[in-house]
XYZ file of C-alpha atoms in Angstrom:
660
model
C 30.281 9.384 1.980
C 28.404 12.104 -0.410
C 27.374 13.256 3.264
C 30.698 13.636 4.380
C 32.351 15.583 1.361
C 29.236 18.004 1.926
C 30.266 18.745 5.474
C 33.616 18.955 4.051
C 32.845 21.493 1.211
C 30.171 23.487 3.911
C 33.670 24.157 6.306
C 35.605 24.648 3.222
C 32.821 27.523 2.460
C 32.953 29.025 6.313
C 36.904 28.753 6.218
C 36.789 30.985 3.304
C 34.071 33.363 4.127
C 36.448 33.382 8.041
C 39.315 34.035 5.593
C 37.974 36.606 3.393
C 36.928 38.553 6.318
C 39.760 38.554 7.739
C 41.206 39.704 4.907
C 39.266 42.396 4.810
C 40.234 43.333 8.488
C 43.524 43.096 7.048
C 43.117 45.409 4.136
C 41.497 48.251 6.547
C 44.498 47.838 8.789
C 47.172 48.279 6.064
C 45.235 51.153 5.027
C 45.423 52.649 8.698
C 49.179 51.780 8.566
C 49.694 53.732 5.549
C 47.820 56.720 6.757
C 49.810 56.800 9.898
C 52.933 56.182 7.703
C 51.885 58.863 5.534
C 50.924 61.962 8.245
C 53.347 64.657 8.706
C 56.486 63.616 9.922
C 57.681 64.502 13.597
C 61.194 64.253 12.684
C 61.113 66.505 9.678
C 58.903 69.150 11.567
C 61.725 69.081 14.336
C 64.457 69.512 11.914
C 63.049 72.292 9.968
C 62.766 74.158 13.054
C 66.000 73.818 13.830
C 67.562 74.765 10.759
C 65.394 77.941 10.778
C 66.464 79.029 14.210
C 70.279 78.438 13.058
C 69.720 80.277 9.697
C 68.177 83.182 11.703
C 71.658 83.274 14.126
C 73.536 82.965 10.967
C 71.806 85.842 9.286
C 72.431 87.778 12.992
C 75.652 86.998 13.231
C 76.379 88.312 9.685
C 74.896 91.393 10.074
C 76.641 92.207 12.976
C 79.771 91.529 11.629
C 79.467 93.271 8.311
C 76.189 95.807 8.837
C 74.941 94.301 5.908
C 71.416 95.749 5.752
C 70.163 92.531 3.467
C 71.698 90.206 6.387
C 69.225 92.486 9.136
C 66.094 91.953 6.804
C 66.938 88.412 6.760
C 67.539 88.035 10.329
C 64.042 89.999 10.894
C 62.804 87.180 8.256
C 63.983 84.277 9.780
C 62.668 85.796 12.952
C 59.157 85.560 11.667
C 59.902 82.091 10.138
C 60.886 80.578 13.171
C 57.656 82.372 14.792
C 55.531 80.742 12.384
C 57.703 77.383 13.064
C 56.743 77.391 16.593
C 53.316 77.797 15.900
C 53.345 74.819 13.900
C 55.077 72.860 16.166
C 51.905 73.741 18.991
C 49.759 72.371 16.573
C 48.636 69.246 14.660
C 50.776 66.228 15.044
C 53.770 68.017 16.381
C 51.183 69.709 19.327
C 50.190 66.312 20.285
C 53.610 65.196 20.625
C 55.035 68.228 22.691
C 50.954 67.542 24.842
C 52.567 63.928 25.490
C 55.142 64.763 27.650
C 54.567 67.688 30.530
C 57.885 68.509 30.730
C 58.370 69.166 26.780
C 55.278 71.114 26.947
C 56.921 73.174 29.650
C 59.966 73.772 27.512
C 58.007 74.265 24.708
C 55.950 77.281 26.684
C 59.078 78.379 28.170
C 60.426 78.631 24.343
C 57.614 80.175 22.893
C 57.915 83.399 25.733
C 61.584 83.779 25.338
C 60.935 83.742 21.739
C 58.348 86.548 21.855
C 60.495 88.511 24.101
C 63.341 88.879 21.554
C 60.698 90.561 18.934
C 61.864 93.826 20.181
C 65.417 92.759 20.360
C 64.963 91.725 16.384
C 63.903 95.037 15.637
C 66.744 96.685 17.636
C 68.948 94.817 15.373
C 70.983 97.868 14.038
C 71.746 98.856 18.111
C 75.030 97.309 19.330
C 73.484 96.327 22.089
C 70.284 95.025 21.503
C 72.152 93.068 18.550
C 74.942 91.514 21.206
C 71.442 90.800 23.587
C 69.501 88.851 20.769
C 72.777 86.851 20.241
C 72.726 85.726 23.442
C 69.272 84.663 24.181
C 68.894 82.762 20.421
C 71.884 80.482 21.705
C 69.286 78.849 24.491
C 66.527 79.393 21.678
C 68.532 77.357 19.381
C 69.299 75.049 22.365
C 65.705 74.444 23.525
C 64.606 74.101 19.926
C 67.473 71.458 19.456
C 66.427 69.370 22.058
C 62.703 69.264 21.304
C 63.986 68.359 17.694
C 66.031 65.417 18.917
C 63.165 64.353 20.972
C 61.240 64.562 17.689
C 63.778 63.038 15.523
C 64.045 59.822 18.102
C 60.375 59.500 18.305
C 60.176 59.332 14.656
C 62.550 56.870 14.522
C 60.871 54.623 16.952
C 57.686 55.363 15.625
C 59.315 54.085 11.992
C 60.660 51.214 13.805
C 57.224 50.222 15.157
C 55.296 50.564 11.912
C 57.805 48.321 9.907
C 57.630 45.868 12.227
C 53.432 46.193 11.976
C 53.839 45.585 8.154
C 56.176 42.945 8.294
C 53.680 41.064 10.771
C 50.735 41.812 8.902
C 52.915 40.912 5.430
C 53.124 37.251 7.076
C 49.518 37.384 8.096
C 48.486 38.363 4.738
C 50.492 35.545 3.299
C 49.009 33.043 5.280
C 45.531 34.078 4.713
C 46.484 34.238 1.158
C 47.731 30.823 1.397
C 44.777 29.570 3.762
C 42.184 31.061 0.930
C 44.085 28.909 -2.139
C 43.938 26.029 -0.104
C 40.741 26.073 0.977
C 39.561 27.539 -2.919
C 41.295 24.316 -4.049
C 39.736 22.224 -1.490
C 36.462 23.239 -2.391
C 37.214 23.080 -6.219
C 38.023 19.140 -5.498
C 35.085 18.582 -3.224
C 32.720 20.023 -6.067
C 34.501 17.591 -8.450
C 34.330 14.769 -6.304
C 30.408 15.382 -5.603
C 29.891 16.172 -8.990
C 31.339 12.766 -9.747
C 28.887 11.257 -7.315
C 26.028 13.373 -8.066
C 26.371 12.119 -11.520
C 27.004 8.602 -10.368
C 23.413 9.200 -8.148
C 21.549 10.071 -11.084
C 22.625 7.354 -13.311
C 21.704 4.659 -10.024
C 18.560 7.049 -9.944
C 17.910 6.460 -13.600
C 18.730 2.742 -13.177
C 16.722 2.279 -10.255
C 13.866 3.628 -11.901
C 13.904 1.691 -14.879
C 14.203 -1.679 -12.531
C 11.126 -0.009 -10.436
C 9.228 0.558 -13.840
C 10.056 -3.454 -15.075
C 8.857 -4.506 -11.848
C 5.777 -3.009 -11.639
C 4.903 -4.532 -14.857
C 6.659 -7.925 -14.630
C 6.416 -10.866 -11.844
C 9.347 -10.634 -9.302
C 10.052 -14.325 -9.693
C 9.507 -15.874 -13.193
C 10.097 -12.047 -15.274
C 6.791 -12.614 -16.781
C 4.210 -9.713 -17.490
C 2.319 -9.467 -14.530
C -1.354 -8.137 -14.271
C -1.339 -4.931 -15.181
C 0.793 -5.721 -18.215
C -1.377 -8.349 -19.465
C -4.339 -5.796 -19.375
C -2.326 -3.386 -21.285
C -1.631 -6.053 -24.039
C -5.107 -7.534 -23.774
C -6.708 -4.117 -24.448
C -4.246 -3.551 -27.516
C -5.384 -7.284 -28.946
C -8.944 -6.097 -28.445
C -8.613 -2.837 -30.468
C -6.725 -4.909 -32.855
C -9.560 -7.459 -33.248
C -10.524 -6.489 -36.613
C -8.279 -8.478 -37.995
C -9.036 -11.743 -36.128
C -10.281 -13.118 -32.807
C -8.736 -12.835 -29.566
C -8.417 -15.851 -27.344
C -7.367 -15.645 -23.519
C -5.881 -18.958 -21.781
C -6.194 -19.403 -17.909
C -4.089 -22.040 -16.961
C -3.658 -23.451 -13.111
C -0.862 -26.145 -12.272
C -2.908 -29.183 -10.642
C -1.183 -30.149 -7.342
C 1.416 -27.445 -7.173
C 0.403 -27.095 -3.131
C 1.497 -30.905 -2.576
C 4.968 -29.806 -4.539
C 5.314 -26.886 -2.332
C 4.435 -28.882 1.056
C 6.622 -32.198 -0.021
C 9.497 -30.358 -1.606
C 9.663 -27.305 0.013
C 8.717 -23.633 -1.267
C 12.113 -23.457 -3.188
C 11.386 -26.028 -5.246
C 7.985 -24.933 -5.911
C 9.472 -21.069 -7.022
C 12.138 -23.140 -9.148
C 9.374 -24.792 -10.580
C 7.373 -21.627 -11.523
C 10.590 -20.103 -13.020
C 10.865 -23.798 -15.278
C 7.160 -23.198 -16.110
C 7.648 -19.660 -17.099
C 10.569 -20.317 -19.176
C 8.181 -23.178 -21.228
C 5.421 -20.519 -21.599
C 7.772 -18.010 -23.058
C 9.393 -20.254 -25.748
C 5.820 -21.827 -26.687
C 3.905 -18.371 -27.061
C 6.927 -16.738 -28.767
C 5.954 -19.240 -31.386
C 2.283 -17.705 -31.977
C 1.502 -14.778 -33.342
C 0.741 -11.717 -31.445
C 0.319 -13.847 -28.176
C 1.941 -12.629 -24.724
C 2.041 -14.944 -21.408
C 1.599 -13.673 -17.775
C 1.529 -14.886 -14.595
C -1.008 -13.704 -11.883
C 0.132 -14.807 -8.968
C 0.456 -18.333 -7.009
C 0.438 -20.824 -9.890
C -1.989 -18.813 -12.396
C -0.641 -18.009 -15.480
C -2.664 -16.288 -18.263
C -1.769 -15.997 -22.159
C -3.553 -14.031 -24.703
C -3.515 -14.560 -28.555
C -4.754 -13.872 -31.767
C -6.814 -16.757 -33.434
C -7.614 -16.843 -36.935
C -9.778 -20.161 -36.530
C -11.684 -19.126 -33.532
C -12.423 -21.427 -31.204
C -10.675 -24.776 -32.938
C -7.698 -22.818 -33.070
C -7.517 -21.211 -29.527
C -8.269 -25.155 -28.247
C -5.540 -26.804 -30.113
C -3.506 -24.316 -28.859
C -4.278 -24.785 -25.527
C -4.297 -28.485 -25.662
C -0.358 -27.810 -27.256
C 0.034 -25.594 -24.614
C -1.558 -28.429 -21.950
C 1.038 -31.449 -23.066
C 4.268 -28.833 -23.280
C 3.396 -28.205 -19.614
C 2.906 -31.847 -18.436
C 6.771 -33.037 -19.764
C 9.028 -33.506 -16.689
C 10.592 -30.638 -15.090
C 14.263 -31.237 -13.490
C 14.641 -29.158 -10.691
C 17.603 -28.791 -8.578
C 15.542 -31.117 -5.743
C 14.212 -33.564 -8.365
C 12.133 -34.521 -11.544
C 8.786 -33.177 -10.793
C 5.894 -34.067 -13.423
C 2.933 -31.689 -13.457
C -0.244 -31.346 -15.413
C -1.980 -28.091 -15.795
C -5.902 -27.136 -16.692
C -6.946 -24.432 -19.063
C -9.788 -22.471 -19.671
C -10.394 -20.954 -23.186
C -12.565 -18.060 -23.845
C -12.556 -16.193 -27.351
C -13.753 -13.083 -28.565
C -15.721 -12.894 -31.426
C -17.014 -10.018 -33.735
C -20.331 -10.589 -32.541
C -19.294 -10.597 -28.799
C -20.994 -7.346 -26.930
C -17.844 -6.881 -24.085
C -15.044 -8.438 -25.494
C -13.175 -7.130 -21.887
C -15.152 -10.016 -20.088
C -12.494 -12.076 -21.772
C -10.731 -12.975 -18.838
C -13.175 -13.446 -16.771
C -14.849 -15.999 -19.197
C -11.459 -17.865 -19.460
C -11.254 -17.870 -15.463
C -14.746 -19.203 -15.352
C -14.064 -22.101 -17.402
C -10.663 -22.931 -15.453
C -12.924 -23.399 -12.057
C -15.500 -25.316 -14.417
C -12.315 -27.592 -15.537
C -10.745 -27.796 -12.268
C -14.128 -29.189 -10.559
C -14.861 -31.680 -13.201
C -12.113 -33.285 -14.468
C -8.332 -31.705 -13.387
C -5.357 -31.697 -16.535
C -7.865 -30.708 -19.133
C -8.841 -27.572 -21.788
C -12.501 -26.580 -21.143
C -14.107 -23.554 -23.443
C -16.095 -20.997 -21.798
C -20.290 -21.621 -21.746
C -22.590 -18.828 -20.982
C -24.262 -21.053 -18.705
C -21.260 -20.812 -16.765
C -22.029 -16.683 -16.026
C -25.357 -18.257 -14.560
C -23.392 -20.432 -12.406
C -20.666 -17.523 -11.618
C -24.119 -15.030 -10.550
C -25.475 -18.576 -7.998
C -21.876 -18.329 -6.351
C -21.868 -14.671 -5.863
C -25.539 -14.876 -4.587
C -24.318 -18.121 -1.985
C -21.055 -15.795 -1.303
C -23.487 -13.042 -0.284
C -25.804 -14.523 1.318
C -23.678 -16.834 3.863
C -23.468 -14.839 6.622
C -26.794 -13.921 6.778
C -27.717 -17.664 6.475
C -25.641 -18.306 9.625
C -27.067 -15.193 11.366
C -30.684 -16.526 10.665
C -30.159 -20.321 11.069
C -30.812 -21.627 7.558
C -27.314 -23.172 7.689
C -27.867 -25.614 10.626
C -26.365 -28.828 11.570
C -27.955 -32.160 10.439
C -26.817 -35.702 11.840
C -25.870 -38.772 10.090
C -25.748 -41.808 12.648
C -22.436 -43.900 13.728
C -24.081 -46.987 14.461
C -22.510 -50.541 16.206
C -22.952 -53.047 13.251
C -22.995 -55.840 16.057
C -26.014 -54.408 18.277
C -27.567 -51.946 16.427
C -26.918 -49.105 18.666
C -26.258 -45.378 18.024
C -23.147 -44.988 19.197
C -22.840 -41.325 17.786
C -24.041 -38.814 15.158
C -21.899 -36.628 12.846
C -22.858 -33.122 12.560
C -23.196 -31.772 8.823
C -23.987 -28.290 7.755
C -27.006 -28.271 5.635
C -28.169 -25.295 3.802
C -32.105 -24.694 2.613
C -31.685 -20.988 0.822
C -35.116 -19.362 0.819
C -34.956 -18.814 -3.055
C -32.297 -21.113 -4.205
C -33.595 -24.128 -2.404
C -31.456 -26.891 -0.950
C -27.495 -26.169 -1.055
C -24.897 -28.991 -1.073
C -22.146 -28.233 1.345
C -19.977 -29.422 -1.557
C -20.921 -26.189 -2.976
C -21.204 -23.779 0.114
C -18.405 -24.714 2.261
C -15.526 -24.423 -0.271
C -17.388 -20.719 -1.315
C -17.338 -19.831 2.537
C -13.489 -21.369 2.216
C -12.597 -19.112 -0.356
C -14.143 -16.165 0.972
C -13.233 -16.200 4.420
C -16.481 -17.214 5.957
C -15.553 -20.709 7.247
C -14.753 -19.534 10.902
C -17.967 -18.068 11.063
C -19.729 -21.108 9.804
C -17.327 -23.514 11.605
C -18.588 -21.855 14.902
C -22.316 -21.760 14.275
C -22.506 -25.488 13.224
C -20.276 -26.588 16.375
C -22.076 -24.197 19.111
C -25.450 -25.292 17.492
C -24.513 -28.904 17.338
C -23.448 -29.043 21.235
C -26.548 -27.475 22.199
C -28.503 -29.816 20.328
C -26.393 -33.039 21.454
C -27.413 -32.198 25.304
C -31.107 -33.330 24.251
C -29.529 -36.690 23.090
C -28.802 -39.638 25.486
C -25.729 -39.401 27.409
C -24.164 -42.210 25.785
C -24.318 -40.315 22.198
C -21.573 -38.520 20.948
C -21.435 -35.617 18.602
C -18.905 -35.409 15.868
C -18.141 -32.183 14.214
C -15.586 -31.307 11.399
C -13.231 -28.983 12.025
C -11.646 -26.609 8.600
C -7.823 -25.754 8.005
C -8.640 -21.900 8.844
C -10.647 -22.846 11.907
C -7.740 -25.173 13.110
C -4.458 -22.507 12.620
C -6.508 -19.851 14.646
C -5.038 -19.143 17.929
C -8.436 -18.698 19.810
C -9.948 -22.362 18.255
C -9.380 -23.802 22.219
C -11.040 -20.892 23.562
C -13.539 -21.174 21.361
C -14.017 -24.964 22.172
C -14.077 -24.471 25.823
C -16.550 -21.606 26.017
C -19.275 -23.331 23.890
C -18.711 -26.306 26.007
C -19.527 -24.074 29.309
C -22.013 -22.305 27.571
C -24.170 -25.197 26.346
C -23.142 -27.147 29.374
C -22.007 -30.250 27.245
C -19.970 -32.600 28.572
C -16.459 -32.716 26.542
C -16.277 -36.184 26.705
C -19.440 -36.267 24.262
C -17.869 -33.907 21.561
C -15.869 -35.381 18.873
C -13.845 -32.953 16.696
C -12.498 -34.371 13.229
C -9.900 -33.159 10.910
C -8.605 -34.688 7.658
C -5.145 -35.155 6.973
C -4.896 -32.678 4.666
C -5.780 -30.176 7.104
C -3.082 -31.429 9.097
C -0.753 -30.677 6.863
C -1.450 -27.251 6.255
C 0.736 -26.445 9.307
C 1.702 -29.839 10.974
C 3.479 -28.489 14.328
C 0.679 -25.502 14.507
C -1.692 -28.310 14.206
C -0.731 -30.838 16.257
C -0.247 -28.271 19.031
C -3.815 -27.030 19.069
C -5.063 -30.547 18.677
C -3.121 -31.365 22.276
C -4.691 -28.342 23.724
C -8.286 -29.558 22.693
C -7.968 -33.062 23.784
C -6.466 -31.736 27.545
C -10.070 -30.229 27.353
C -11.434 -33.833 27.372
C -12.404 -33.850 23.691
C -11.729 -36.819 21.613
C -10.090 -36.009 18.034
C -10.673 -37.785 15.341
C -8.518 -38.430 12.200
C -11.214 -38.294 8.761
C -10.526 -39.414 5.500
C -8.205 -42.254 6.380
C -5.816 -43.381 3.916
C -6.172 -41.215 1.110
C -3.472 -38.938 1.972
C 0.218 -38.737 1.081
C 1.683 -40.151 4.755
C -1.161 -40.845 6.616
C 0.888 -43.610 8.854
C 2.948 -40.963 9.708
C 0.592 -39.154 11.547
C -0.198 -42.004 13.574
C 2.849 -41.126 15.333
C 2.565 -37.524 15.835
C -0.627 -37.536 17.812
C -2.718 -39.895 20.449
C -5.826 -39.957 18.006
C -9.237 -41.273 19.433
C -10.505 -42.851 16.320
C -9.754 -43.239 12.496
C -12.437 -42.773 10.403
C -11.660 -45.221 7.035
C -12.550 -43.163 4.013
C -15.370 -44.421 1.892
C -13.505 -45.018 -0.940
C -12.292 -48.495 0.284
C -15.886 -49.313 1.644
C -17.201 -48.403 -1.789
C -15.019 -51.443 -4.053
C -14.755 -53.896 -1.469
C -17.375 -56.230 -2.904
C -15.345 -56.404 -6.288
C -11.904 -55.232 -5.189
C -10.242 -57.878 -2.380
C -7.534 -55.336 -2.138
C -9.748 -53.082 -0.504
C -10.952 -55.490 2.387
C -7.681 -56.226 3.322
C -6.550 -52.636 3.737
C -9.269 -52.218 6.297
C -8.476 -55.090 7.952
C -4.660 -53.895 8.251
C -6.038 -50.768 9.475
C -8.719 -51.953 11.790
C -5.424 -54.149 13.323
C -2.776 -51.126 13.204
C -5.305 -48.996 15.260
C -6.284 -51.998 17.848
C -2.680 -52.344 18.644
C -2.158 -48.682 19.085
C -5.685 -48.244 21.067
C -7.682 -46.239 18.724
C -11.497 -46.791 17.771
C -12.350 -47.312 13.981
C -15.543 -45.762 11.960
C -15.878 -46.993 8.638
C -17.629 -44.112 6.240
C -19.895 -45.039 3.102
C -21.708 -48.067 4.239
C -24.529 -48.675 1.967
C -25.311 -51.885 1.631
C -25.850 -54.932 3.900
C -22.873 -56.872 2.099
C -20.824 -54.102 2.784
C -21.765 -54.385 6.231
C -21.387 -58.072 6.830
C -17.855 -57.791 5.201
C -16.886 -55.161 7.411
C -18.441 -56.988 10.275
C -16.028 -60.179 9.353
C -12.678 -58.032 9.411
C -13.336 -56.681 13.253
C -15.069 -53.317 11.846
C -17.719 -52.390 14.760
C -18.858 -48.537 14.196
C -20.435 -47.705 10.175
C -21.534 -44.397 8.911
C -23.403 -44.270 5.809
C -26.711 -44.646 3.893
C -27.719 -47.836 5.098
C -28.140 -46.218 8.794
C -29.353 -43.125 7.489
C -28.704 -39.727 5.808
C -28.292 -36.509 7.752
C -31.448 -35.701 9.204
C -32.597 -32.924 11.533
C -32.675 -33.707 15.059
C -36.299 -33.859 15.285
C -36.410 -36.613 12.459
C -33.437 -38.031 13.899
C -35.832 -38.874 17.014
C -38.852 -40.136 15.265
C -37.008 -42.243 13.120
C -34.092 -43.840 15.063
C -35.327 -43.021 18.843
C -38.990 -44.137 17.850
C -39.951 -41.299 20.515
C -39.406 -37.767 20.565
C -36.883 -35.918 22.229
C -37.254 -34.179 25.701
C -37.571 -30.527 25.901
C -34.440 -28.887 26.600
C -36.035 -27.065 29.640
C -37.183 -30.318 31.047
C -35.740 -33.187 32.668
C -33.757 -35.806 30.159
C -34.883 -39.286 29.899
C -32.233 -41.504 29.219
C -33.010 -43.195 25.922
C -31.770 -46.562 24.005
C -31.247 -45.735 20.475
C -32.215 -48.481 18.434
C -31.964 -49.059 14.565
C -35.018 -49.004 12.529
C -35.908 -51.217 10.535
C -35.869 -48.585 7.109
C -32.861 -46.861 6.929
C -32.856 -43.617 5.098
C -30.488 -43.516 1.822
């Protein structure tokens, strides 16, 4: 709309300019007309000539009648006046008038010639004969001058009429232009007023928008809590004032928030975050010099002043944890969620209090790794753990390239015959400086740093290559991470590795957990179908520990279920665990799905599992994960053939001394 007003204002200005130019031209035209009206009048010049020749005749007639000498002198004077008048007629505007007609010009020349011939008669005015001749000739001259004067009068009348008409038309145009100027000027003023009003509104909107952007730049858009930037400013301010007391930072993480998002939807997750933010605001508002912020996701941070140091910080963190654990009434239902809190407190002796947020985050990470839903105070040893984590994260890619991270194989044994039916490839890392690093440590680091795809590909490729050195009846199982499964190139990667290593697709089994499938069910199931079309077997790992394991049995044609070790661990003391395993085995048998039981560690467990129909077992009873050479020496009783030689199909049997 503002653009339209501006365009109309521009049109008005251009119209005013055009009208002004036209008005200026009209003024010049007026001046020309006035000059034309004010020039020497033809009618007046002609009339004077006629009057003067009449006066000459009257003087000659009086002299002739009275013989008065004065009348004779006057006659001579008027003759000179008439001669001067003819000279006037022959020049200037009247001369142009005479020259405008050839007939008139010829008549005038004859008049001048006749008048010249009268001059001797005027000089002989006392002679009766000369005077009589003069009287006769003056009649002709008077007639000629009357004619020319009459024509001049008529021409003057016509010109006057034309001038009046022109002035009248110009006056009308002037009136129209004046009205146009006034109208356009009024419109321009109106447009300027409207534009000024809109500009004022726009300025107000800009100011409001700037204030809104300034707020959003320092606050979380969902919960309206201060964001990381605002928290940093509040934290630095508290550090500068910490002479009056210690400063504490609480790092808060909601436990199981992802599950709520997955089961109830993101709208419920957002509503929960808003409710948590409101509850935090109310709690923190009761404390002195305290403020809460949201860093993103389900991460919240609180900075506060504590007079009694760590004990006060822990007490307030516990109060906050209990308050956050109270039920939340959301539009989708009532939700209960726990919170884990890391606590870091600055003291006067602390060398760098600006590390408090990092310390609180380290304490939070330790609490989540050990026992969620608790409060953990930072300890200096956690800094060493952070250094180790960063070293591991930095060395992962190099370790993959150098083969330091390599698969080791845990046997999957037929518990009836003792034959090895397959092996599971498990990533193991021996660091040149840090020594052996467990997968429970480096795999989560690889996932969080985005390097788990490279790790998974390296383990898959090496496991497929080494599986070609094993007997044809032995399948190799490889775990897939969620980062691998959601990639569009996973199927092509598996196909490429199988082709390059020469491993038959039927000898490769890919294992996925229910939690991985839950991350993006439709996409993951579609990828698993494509993998199965390659001839690869698909196993559902850790079966029975998820939220809706049975529902996933309908979504995909699984080749194998792997019963989680948590059920096996308690089958000797809890009959329900054994009943669950038996039910799973029966269900899988009806669906045509094989079952492997993980975590078999004792003969008692083996016998119980065999009794309820379990056939394939995996665990320390049959051997821990070991390198390919150890698998050859301890389980085959002979060395595996070299890759370049002809393979011999060997029977794998269980040794008498399993490795735990």
